[in-house]
Coordinates of C-alpha atoms in Angstrom, one line a residue:
X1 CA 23.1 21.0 -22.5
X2 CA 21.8 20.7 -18.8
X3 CA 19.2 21.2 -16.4
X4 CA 18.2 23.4 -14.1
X5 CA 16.7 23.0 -10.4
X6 CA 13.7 22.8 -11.6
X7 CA 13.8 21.0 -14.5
X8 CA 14.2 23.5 -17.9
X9 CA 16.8 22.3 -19.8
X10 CA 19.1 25.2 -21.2
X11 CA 21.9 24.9 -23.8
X12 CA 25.5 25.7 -23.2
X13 CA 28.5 25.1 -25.2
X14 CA 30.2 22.0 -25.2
X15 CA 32.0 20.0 -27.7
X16 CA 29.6 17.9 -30.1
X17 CA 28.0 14.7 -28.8
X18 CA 28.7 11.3 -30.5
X19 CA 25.8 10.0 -29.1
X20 CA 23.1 13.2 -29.3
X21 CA 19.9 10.8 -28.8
X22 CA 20.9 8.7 -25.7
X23 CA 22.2 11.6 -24.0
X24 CA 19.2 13.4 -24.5
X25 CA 17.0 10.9 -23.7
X26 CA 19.0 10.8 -20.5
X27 CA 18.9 14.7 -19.6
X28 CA 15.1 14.4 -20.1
X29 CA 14.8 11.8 -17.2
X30 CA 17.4 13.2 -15.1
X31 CA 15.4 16.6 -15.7
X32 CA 11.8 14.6 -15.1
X33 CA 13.3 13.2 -11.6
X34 CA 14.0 16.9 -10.3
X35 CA 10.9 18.4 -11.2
X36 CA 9.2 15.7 -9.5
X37 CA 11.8 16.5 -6.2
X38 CA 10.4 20.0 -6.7
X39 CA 7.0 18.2 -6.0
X40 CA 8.0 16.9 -3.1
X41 CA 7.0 13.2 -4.2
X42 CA 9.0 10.3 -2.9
X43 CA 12.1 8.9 -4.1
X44 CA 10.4 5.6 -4.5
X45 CA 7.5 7.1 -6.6
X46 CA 10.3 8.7 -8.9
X47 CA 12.4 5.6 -9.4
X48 CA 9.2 3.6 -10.5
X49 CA 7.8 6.0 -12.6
X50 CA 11.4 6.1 -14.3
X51 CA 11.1 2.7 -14.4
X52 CA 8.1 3.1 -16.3
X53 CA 9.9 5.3 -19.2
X54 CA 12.8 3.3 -19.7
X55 CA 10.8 0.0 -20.1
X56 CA 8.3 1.7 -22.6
X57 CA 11.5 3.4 -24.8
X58 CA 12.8 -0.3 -24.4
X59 CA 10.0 -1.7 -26.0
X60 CA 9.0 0.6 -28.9
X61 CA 13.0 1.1 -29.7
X62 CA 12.1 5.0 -30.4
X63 CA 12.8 7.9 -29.1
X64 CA 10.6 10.0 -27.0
X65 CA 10.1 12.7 -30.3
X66 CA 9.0 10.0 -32.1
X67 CA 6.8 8.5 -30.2
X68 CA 3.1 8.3 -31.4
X69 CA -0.7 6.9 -30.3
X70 CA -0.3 3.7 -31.9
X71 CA 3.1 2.8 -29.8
X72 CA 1.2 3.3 -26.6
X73 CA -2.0 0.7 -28.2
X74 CA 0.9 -1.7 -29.2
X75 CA 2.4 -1.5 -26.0
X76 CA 0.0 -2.0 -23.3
X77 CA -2.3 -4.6 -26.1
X78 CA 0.7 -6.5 -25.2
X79 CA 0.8 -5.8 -21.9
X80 CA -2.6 -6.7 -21.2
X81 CA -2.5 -9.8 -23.5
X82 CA 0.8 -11.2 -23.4
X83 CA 2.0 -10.7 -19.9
X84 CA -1.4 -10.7 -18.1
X85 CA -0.8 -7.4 -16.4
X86 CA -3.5 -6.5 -13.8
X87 CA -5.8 -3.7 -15.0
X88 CA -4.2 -1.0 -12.3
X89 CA -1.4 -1.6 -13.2
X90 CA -1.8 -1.2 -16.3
X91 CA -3.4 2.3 -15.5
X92 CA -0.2 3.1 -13.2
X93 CA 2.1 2.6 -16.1
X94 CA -0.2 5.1 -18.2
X95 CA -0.5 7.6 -15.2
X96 CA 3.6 7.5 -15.4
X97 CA 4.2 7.7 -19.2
X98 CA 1.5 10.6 -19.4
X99 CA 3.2 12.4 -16.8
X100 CA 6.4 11.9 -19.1
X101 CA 5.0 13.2 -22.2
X102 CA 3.5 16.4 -20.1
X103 CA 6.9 17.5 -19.1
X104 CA 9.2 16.8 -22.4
X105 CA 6.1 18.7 -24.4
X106 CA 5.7 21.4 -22.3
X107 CA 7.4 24.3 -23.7
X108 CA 8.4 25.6 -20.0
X109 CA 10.7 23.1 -20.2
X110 CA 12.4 23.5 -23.6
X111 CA 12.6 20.6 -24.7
X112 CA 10.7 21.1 -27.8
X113 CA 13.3 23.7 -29.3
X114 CA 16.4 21.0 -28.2
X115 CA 14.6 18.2 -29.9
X116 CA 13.8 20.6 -33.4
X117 CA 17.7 22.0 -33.3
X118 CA 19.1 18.1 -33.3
X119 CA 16.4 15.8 -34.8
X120 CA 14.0 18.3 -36.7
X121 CA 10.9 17.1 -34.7
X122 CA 9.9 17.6 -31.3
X123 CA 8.1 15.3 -28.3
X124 CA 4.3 15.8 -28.2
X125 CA 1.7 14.3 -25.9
X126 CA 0.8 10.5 -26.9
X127 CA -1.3 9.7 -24.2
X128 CA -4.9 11.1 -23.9
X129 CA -8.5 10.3 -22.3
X130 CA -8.9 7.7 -25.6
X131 CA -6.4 5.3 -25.2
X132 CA -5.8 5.1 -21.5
X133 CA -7.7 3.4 -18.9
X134 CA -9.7 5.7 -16.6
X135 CA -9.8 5.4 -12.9
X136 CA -13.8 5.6 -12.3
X137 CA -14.6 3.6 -9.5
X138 CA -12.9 3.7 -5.8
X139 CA -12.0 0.1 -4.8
X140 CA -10.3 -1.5 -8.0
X141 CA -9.2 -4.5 -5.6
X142 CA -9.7 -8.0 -6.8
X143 CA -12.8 -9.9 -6.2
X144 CA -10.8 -12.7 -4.1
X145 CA -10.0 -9.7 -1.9
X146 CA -11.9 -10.1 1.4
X147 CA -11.6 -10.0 5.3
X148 CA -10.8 -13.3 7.2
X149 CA -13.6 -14.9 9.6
X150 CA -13.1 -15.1 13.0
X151 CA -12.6 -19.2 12.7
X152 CA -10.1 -18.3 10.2
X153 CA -8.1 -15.6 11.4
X154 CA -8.7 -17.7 14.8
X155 CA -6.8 -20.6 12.8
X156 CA -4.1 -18.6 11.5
X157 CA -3.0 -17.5 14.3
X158 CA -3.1 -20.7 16.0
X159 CA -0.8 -22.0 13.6
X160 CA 1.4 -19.0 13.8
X161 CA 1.8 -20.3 17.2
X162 CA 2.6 -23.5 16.6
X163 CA 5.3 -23.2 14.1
X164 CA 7.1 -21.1 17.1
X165 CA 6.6 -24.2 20.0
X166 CA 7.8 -26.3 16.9
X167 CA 11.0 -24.8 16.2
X168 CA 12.2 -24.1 19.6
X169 CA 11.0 -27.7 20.3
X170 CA 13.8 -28.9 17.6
X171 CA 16.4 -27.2 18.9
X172 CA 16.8 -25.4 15.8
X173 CA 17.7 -21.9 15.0
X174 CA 14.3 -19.7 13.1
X175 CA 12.0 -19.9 16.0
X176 CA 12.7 -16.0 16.8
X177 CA 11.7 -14.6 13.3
X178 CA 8.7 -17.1 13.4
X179 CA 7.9 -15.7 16.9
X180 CA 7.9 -11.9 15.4
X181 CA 6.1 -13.2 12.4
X182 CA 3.2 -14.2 14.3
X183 CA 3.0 -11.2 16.7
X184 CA 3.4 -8.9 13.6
X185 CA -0.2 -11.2 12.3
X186 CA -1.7 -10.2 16.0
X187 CA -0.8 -6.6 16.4
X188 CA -1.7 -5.7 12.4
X189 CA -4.9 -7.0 13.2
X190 CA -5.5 -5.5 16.1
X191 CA -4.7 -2.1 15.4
X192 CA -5.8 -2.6 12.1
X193 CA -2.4 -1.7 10.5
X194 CA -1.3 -1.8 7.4
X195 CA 2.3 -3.7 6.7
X196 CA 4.4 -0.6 6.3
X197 CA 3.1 1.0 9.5
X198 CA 3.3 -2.0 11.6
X199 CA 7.3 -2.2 10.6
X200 CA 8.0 0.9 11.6
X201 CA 6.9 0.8 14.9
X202 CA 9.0 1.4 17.8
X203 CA 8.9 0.6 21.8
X204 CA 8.0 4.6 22.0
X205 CA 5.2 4.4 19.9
X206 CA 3.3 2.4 22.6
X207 CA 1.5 4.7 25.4
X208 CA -1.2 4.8 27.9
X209 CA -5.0 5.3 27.9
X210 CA -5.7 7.4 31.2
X211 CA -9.5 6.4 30.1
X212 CA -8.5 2.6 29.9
X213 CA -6.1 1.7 32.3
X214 CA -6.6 -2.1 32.1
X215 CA -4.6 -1.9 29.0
X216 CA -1.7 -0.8 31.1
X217 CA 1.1 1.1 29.2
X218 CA -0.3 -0.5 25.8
X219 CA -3.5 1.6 25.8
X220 CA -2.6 3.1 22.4
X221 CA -0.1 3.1 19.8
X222 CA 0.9 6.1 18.1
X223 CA 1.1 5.4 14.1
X224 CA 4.3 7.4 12.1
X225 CA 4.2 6.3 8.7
X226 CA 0.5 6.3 7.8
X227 CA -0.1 6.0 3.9
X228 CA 1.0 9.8 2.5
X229 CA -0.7 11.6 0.4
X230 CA 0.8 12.7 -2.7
X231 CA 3.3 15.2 -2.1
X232 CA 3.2 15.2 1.5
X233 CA 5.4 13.3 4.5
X234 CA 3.9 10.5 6.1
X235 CA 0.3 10.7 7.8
X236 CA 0.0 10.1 11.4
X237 CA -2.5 9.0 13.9
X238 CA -3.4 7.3 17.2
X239 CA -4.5 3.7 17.3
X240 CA -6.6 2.9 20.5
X241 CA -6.5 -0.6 22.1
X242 CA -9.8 -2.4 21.3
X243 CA -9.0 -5.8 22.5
X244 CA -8.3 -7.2 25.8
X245 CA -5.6 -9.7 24.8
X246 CA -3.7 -7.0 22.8
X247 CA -1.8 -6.0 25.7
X248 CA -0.3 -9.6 26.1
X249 CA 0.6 -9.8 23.2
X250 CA 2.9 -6.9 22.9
X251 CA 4.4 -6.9 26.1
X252 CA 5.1 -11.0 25.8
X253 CA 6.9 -10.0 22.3
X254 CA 8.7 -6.9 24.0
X255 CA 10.3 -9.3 27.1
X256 CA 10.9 -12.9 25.5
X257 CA 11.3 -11.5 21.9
X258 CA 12.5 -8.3 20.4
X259 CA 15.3 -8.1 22.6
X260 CA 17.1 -11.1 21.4
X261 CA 16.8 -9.7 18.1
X262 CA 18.1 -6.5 18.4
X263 CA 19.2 -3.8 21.3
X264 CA 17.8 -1.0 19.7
X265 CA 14.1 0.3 20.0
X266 CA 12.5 -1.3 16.8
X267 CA 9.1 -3.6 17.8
X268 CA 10.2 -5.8 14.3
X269 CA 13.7 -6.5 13.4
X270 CA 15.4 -8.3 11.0
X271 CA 17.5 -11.0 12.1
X272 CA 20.3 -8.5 10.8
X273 CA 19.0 -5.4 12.5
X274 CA 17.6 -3.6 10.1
X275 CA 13.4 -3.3 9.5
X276 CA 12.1 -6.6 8.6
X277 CA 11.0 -6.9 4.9
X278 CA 7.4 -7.6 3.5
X279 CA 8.4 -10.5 1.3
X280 CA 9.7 -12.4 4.3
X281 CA 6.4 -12.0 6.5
X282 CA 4.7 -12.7 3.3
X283 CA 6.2 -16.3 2.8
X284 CA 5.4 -17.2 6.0
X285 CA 1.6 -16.3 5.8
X286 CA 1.4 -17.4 2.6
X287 CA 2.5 -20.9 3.7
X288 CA 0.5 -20.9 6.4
X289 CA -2.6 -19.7 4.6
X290 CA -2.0 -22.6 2.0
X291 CA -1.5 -25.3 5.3
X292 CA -5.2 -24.3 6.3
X293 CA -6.7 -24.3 2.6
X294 CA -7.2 -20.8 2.7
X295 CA -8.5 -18.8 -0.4
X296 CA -5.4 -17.1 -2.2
X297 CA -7.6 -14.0 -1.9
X298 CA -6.5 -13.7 1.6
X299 CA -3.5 -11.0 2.0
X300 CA -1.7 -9.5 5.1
X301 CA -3.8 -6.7 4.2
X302 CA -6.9 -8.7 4.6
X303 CA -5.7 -8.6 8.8
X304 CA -6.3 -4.5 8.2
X305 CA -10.0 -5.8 6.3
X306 CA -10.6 -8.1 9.3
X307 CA -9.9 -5.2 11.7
X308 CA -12.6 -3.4 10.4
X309 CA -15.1 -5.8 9.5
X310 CA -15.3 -7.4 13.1
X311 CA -15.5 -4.0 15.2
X312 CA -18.6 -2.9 12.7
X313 CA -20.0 -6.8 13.1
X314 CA -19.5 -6.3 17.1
X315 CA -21.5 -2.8 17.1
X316 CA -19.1 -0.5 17.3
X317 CA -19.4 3.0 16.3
X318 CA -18.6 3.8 12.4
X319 CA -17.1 7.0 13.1
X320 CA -14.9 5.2 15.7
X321 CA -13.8 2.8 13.4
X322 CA -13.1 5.3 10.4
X323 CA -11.0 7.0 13.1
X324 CA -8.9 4.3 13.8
X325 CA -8.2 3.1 10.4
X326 CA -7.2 6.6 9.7
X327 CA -9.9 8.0 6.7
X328 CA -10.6 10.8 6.5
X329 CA -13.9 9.5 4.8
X330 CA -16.3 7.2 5.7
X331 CA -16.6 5.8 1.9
X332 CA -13.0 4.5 2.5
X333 CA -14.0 2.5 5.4
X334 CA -16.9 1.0 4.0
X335 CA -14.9 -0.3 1.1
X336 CA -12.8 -2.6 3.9
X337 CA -15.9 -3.5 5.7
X338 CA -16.7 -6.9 4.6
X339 CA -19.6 -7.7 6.7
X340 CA -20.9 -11.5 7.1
X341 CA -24.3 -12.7 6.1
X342 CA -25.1 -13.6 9.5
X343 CA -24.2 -10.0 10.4
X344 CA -26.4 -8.7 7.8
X345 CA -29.4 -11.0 8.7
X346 CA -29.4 -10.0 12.9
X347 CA -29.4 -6.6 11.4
X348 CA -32.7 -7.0 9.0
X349 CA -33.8 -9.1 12.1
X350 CA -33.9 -6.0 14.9
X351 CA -35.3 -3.6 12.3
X352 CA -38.1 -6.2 11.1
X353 CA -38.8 -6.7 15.1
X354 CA -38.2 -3.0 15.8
X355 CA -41.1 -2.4 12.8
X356 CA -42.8 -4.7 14.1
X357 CA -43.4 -4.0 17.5
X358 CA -44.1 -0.3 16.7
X359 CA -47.1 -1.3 14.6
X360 CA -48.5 -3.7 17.2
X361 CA -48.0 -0.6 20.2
X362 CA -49.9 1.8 18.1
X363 CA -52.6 -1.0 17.0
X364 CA -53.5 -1.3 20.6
X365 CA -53.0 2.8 21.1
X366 CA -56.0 2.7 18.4
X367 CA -57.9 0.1 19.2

């Protein structure tokens, strides 16, 4: 047996299998993983949806053409119960297993008339609109998820800065990654980035505004590896300088920091060279966010929240800001914007005035 480039399995004669299940358990995932190369997906996507499989096969100890409805209730009751799985994941894993099921049933694929030759039966779809969780609403984020307020994001960073004077105070080796940790904080918020775009950022991504020169050469900063859509390469987009202390920021990183780190053009490296990791910025922002009582709903993506929040607070266009987030709809931006109450009550403020004066004008324009 094997499988073709895209997928269909196709017998060919070969001595007898000792092991006929595993093996074709295993030609259905290698077959799965290059029908989903043919749809261009990523090789991360693939690997996790694999993942997926193999844990479910693990945990109902049957084979995909056994495989019914109540093995998927049993499974993710568990799930849900047991482990404490968040609800999108939960729907991720379902998303994965269905897609499974819709390529070992289809008939394109063959897999039915292998599976009736050796075991008499055949795979069938086990997942349906019934027993899975829908996706119906567009933010599924936590409630804890929110931006930070100015005093707060003002404290983080402050004591971003003071873990580097500490460290290099000492004497001690660390106060270089703590130094790129805290301009990684700066810059994320003020492009409004999310983690994998700001690590991928190079010293050619930065360029000038002609229509903002006071920015210098850090008017803008061309994004590579905006969040794909499915099936397609990374999403790009220009990022325009919206703060005045940005450009400090970057260059004071680029002269008295990068370049001690590495020789090469990456903004963030690794102490090691390579791309710096999330986990290890996470650490650090976790333990600072805990230092300053901050709520655990407070992420580094609640920097990219912030970003949006505060331009909308400050008056800034919505179409501006949708631009520079990088949505292609404005729904999506409204879902980060996390306006304050004091926001919202200036705003009911001028239109109550606005109303108010416009009634009293044409009173007098009556009387």
């Amino acid at each position: 047996m094997g499988v073709d480039d895209s997928g269909r399995v196709h017998l060919v004669d070969a001595v007898p299998m000792l092991h006929p299940e595993e093996q074709t358990v295993a030609e259905m995932l290698q077959g799965w993983r290059t029908q989903q190369l043919c749809r261009n997906l990523q090789h991360a996507t693939i690997e996790q949806r694999e993942r997926c499989a193999r844990r479910f096969l693990h945990s109902t100890n049957e084979y995909p053409w056994q495989w019914t409805p109540a093995m998927v209730d049993e499974f993710f009751a568990d799930l849900r119960s047991i482990r404490h799985a968040k609800q999108s994941t939960v729907r991720n894993y379902q998303v994965a297993l269905r897609l499974f099921c819709s390529y070992v049933a289809d008939p394109t694929y063959g897999w039915d008339r292998v599976c009736e030759q050796r075991f008499g039966t055949h795979p069938s779809q086990v997942f349906f609109d019934w027993n899975t969780a829908q996706h119906v609403q567009d933010n599924e984020s936590g409630p804890s998820k929110r931006a930070f307020t100015k005093p707060e994001l003002q404290a983080l960073f402050d004591r971003a800065d003071d873990e580097v004077a500490r460290i290099a105070a000492s004497g001690r080796k660390g106060w270089l990654p703590a130094y790129r940790d805290a301009t990684m904080f700066k810059l994320a918020y003020a492009f409004g980035l999310r983690f994998n775009e700001i690590r991928h950022l190079q010293t050619v991504d930065f360029a000038r505004n002609p229509h903002a020169r006071e920015f210098g050469r850090y008017g803008l900063v061309h994004i590579r590896y905006g969040k794909a859509k499915p099936g397609s390469a990374p999403k790009r987009r220009s990022v325009l300088t919206v703060f005045d202390w940005t450009s400090e920021v970057a260059a004071d990183w680029l002269a008295n920091g990068q370049r001690h780190l590495d020789d090469g053009i990456d903004v963030f490296p690794s102490e090691r060279g390579t791309l710096v990791a999330e986990n290890t910025v996470l650490r650090r922002f976790r333990r600072y966010c805990t230092e300053l009582n901050l709520e655990p709903g407070l992420d580094l993506h609640s920097l990219r929240r912030s970003y949006a929040t505060h331009l909308i607070e400050d008056g800034w266009d919505a179409l501006f800001v949708q631009q520079q987030m990088g949505h292609d709809h404005a729904g999506s931006t409204a879902i980060y914007t996390c306006v304050s109450s004091d926001f919202r009550i200036r705003t009911l403020r001028r239109a109550l005035d606005a109303s108010m004066d416009a009634a009293l004008s044409d009173e007098g324009r009556f009387s």
